GROMACS .gro file of C-alpha atoms in nm:
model
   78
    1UNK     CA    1  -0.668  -2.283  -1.527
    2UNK     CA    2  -0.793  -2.030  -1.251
    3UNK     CA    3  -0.861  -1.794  -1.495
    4UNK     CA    4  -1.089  -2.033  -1.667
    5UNK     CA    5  -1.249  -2.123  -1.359
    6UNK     CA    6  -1.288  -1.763  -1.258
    7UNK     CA    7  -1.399  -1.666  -1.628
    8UNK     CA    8  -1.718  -1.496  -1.733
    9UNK     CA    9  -1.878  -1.339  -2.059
   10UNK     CA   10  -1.847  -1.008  -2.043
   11UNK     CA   11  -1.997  -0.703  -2.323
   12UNK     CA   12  -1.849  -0.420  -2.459
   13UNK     CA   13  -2.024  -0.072  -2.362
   14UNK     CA   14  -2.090   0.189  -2.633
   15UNK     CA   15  -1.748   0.282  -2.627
   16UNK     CA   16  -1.605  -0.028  -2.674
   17UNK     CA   17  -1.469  -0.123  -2.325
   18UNK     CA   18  -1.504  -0.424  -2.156
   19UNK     CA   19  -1.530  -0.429  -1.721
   20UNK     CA   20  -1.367  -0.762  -1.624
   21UNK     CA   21  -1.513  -0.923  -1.292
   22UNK     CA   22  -1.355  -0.817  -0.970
   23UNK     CA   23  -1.321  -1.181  -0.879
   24UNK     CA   24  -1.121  -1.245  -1.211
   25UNK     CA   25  -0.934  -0.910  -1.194
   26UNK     CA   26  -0.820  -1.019  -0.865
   27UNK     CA   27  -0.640  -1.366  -0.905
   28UNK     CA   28  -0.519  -1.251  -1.247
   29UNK     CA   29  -0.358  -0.970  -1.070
   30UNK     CA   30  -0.432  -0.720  -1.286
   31UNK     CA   31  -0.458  -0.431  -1.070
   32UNK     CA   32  -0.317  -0.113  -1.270
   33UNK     CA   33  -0.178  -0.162  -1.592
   34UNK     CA   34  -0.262  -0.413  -1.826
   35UNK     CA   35  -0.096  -0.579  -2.144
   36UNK     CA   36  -0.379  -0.677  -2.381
   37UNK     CA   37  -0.324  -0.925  -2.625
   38UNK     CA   38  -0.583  -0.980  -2.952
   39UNK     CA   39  -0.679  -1.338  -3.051
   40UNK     CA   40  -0.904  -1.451  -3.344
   41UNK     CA   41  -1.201  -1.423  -3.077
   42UNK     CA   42  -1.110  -1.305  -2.796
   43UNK     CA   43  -0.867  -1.104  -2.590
   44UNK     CA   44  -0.593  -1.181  -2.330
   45UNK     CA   45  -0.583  -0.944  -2.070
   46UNK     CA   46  -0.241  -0.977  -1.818
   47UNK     CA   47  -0.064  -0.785  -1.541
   48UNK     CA   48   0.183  -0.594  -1.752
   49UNK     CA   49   0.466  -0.598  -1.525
   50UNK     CA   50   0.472  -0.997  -1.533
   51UNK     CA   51   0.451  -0.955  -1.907
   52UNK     CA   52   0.753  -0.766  -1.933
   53UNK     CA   53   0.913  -0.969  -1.683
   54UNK     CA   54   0.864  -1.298  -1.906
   55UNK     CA   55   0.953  -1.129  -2.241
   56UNK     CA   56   1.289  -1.039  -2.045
   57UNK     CA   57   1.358  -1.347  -1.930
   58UNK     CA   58   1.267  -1.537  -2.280
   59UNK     CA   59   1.347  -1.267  -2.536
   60UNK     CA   60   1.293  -1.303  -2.924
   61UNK     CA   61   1.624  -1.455  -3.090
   62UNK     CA   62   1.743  -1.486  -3.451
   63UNK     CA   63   1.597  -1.788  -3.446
   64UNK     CA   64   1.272  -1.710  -3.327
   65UNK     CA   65   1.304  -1.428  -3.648
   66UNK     CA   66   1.368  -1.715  -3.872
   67UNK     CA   67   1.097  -1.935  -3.772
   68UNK     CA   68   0.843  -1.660  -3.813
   69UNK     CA   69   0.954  -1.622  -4.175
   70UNK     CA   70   0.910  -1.953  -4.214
   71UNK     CA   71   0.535  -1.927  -4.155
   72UNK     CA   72   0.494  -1.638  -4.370
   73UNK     CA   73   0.559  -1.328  -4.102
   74UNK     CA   74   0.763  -1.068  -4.190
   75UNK     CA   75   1.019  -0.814  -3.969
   76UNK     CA   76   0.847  -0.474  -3.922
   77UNK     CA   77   1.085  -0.232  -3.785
   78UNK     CA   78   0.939  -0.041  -3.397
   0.00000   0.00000   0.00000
């Protein structure tokens, strides 16, 4: 919700990077590093250490596996 409220179009520059507001980079708490996440249009841009903190506290299970290959996802080996 606050980062809808804070929200703002932003543009890419001729190298393809995008400045996010001060006022938005500061309740999102994204000082530092970053985990960026790709959408159909548009991107999700969060403080990476909370990101990692969540995907440790929820991680992907066997079932999780299975209901991705239900939908048509496959298991790509990292």
């Amino acid at each position: 919700m606050h980062t809808s409220y804070y929200g703002q179009m932003a543009e890419m520059d001729g190298q393809g990077r995008v400045l996010l507001p001060a006022i938005l980079r500061e309740k999102a708490k994204t000082k530092g590093e970053v985990a960026v996440f790709g959408a159909l249009d548009y991107l999700e841009v969060m403080n990476h250490a909370k990101v990692v903190d969540d995907m440790n506290k929820d991680p992907f299970t066997a079932e999780d596996l299975r209901r991705w290959k239900i939908l048509g996802f496959r298991a790509v080996r990292v």
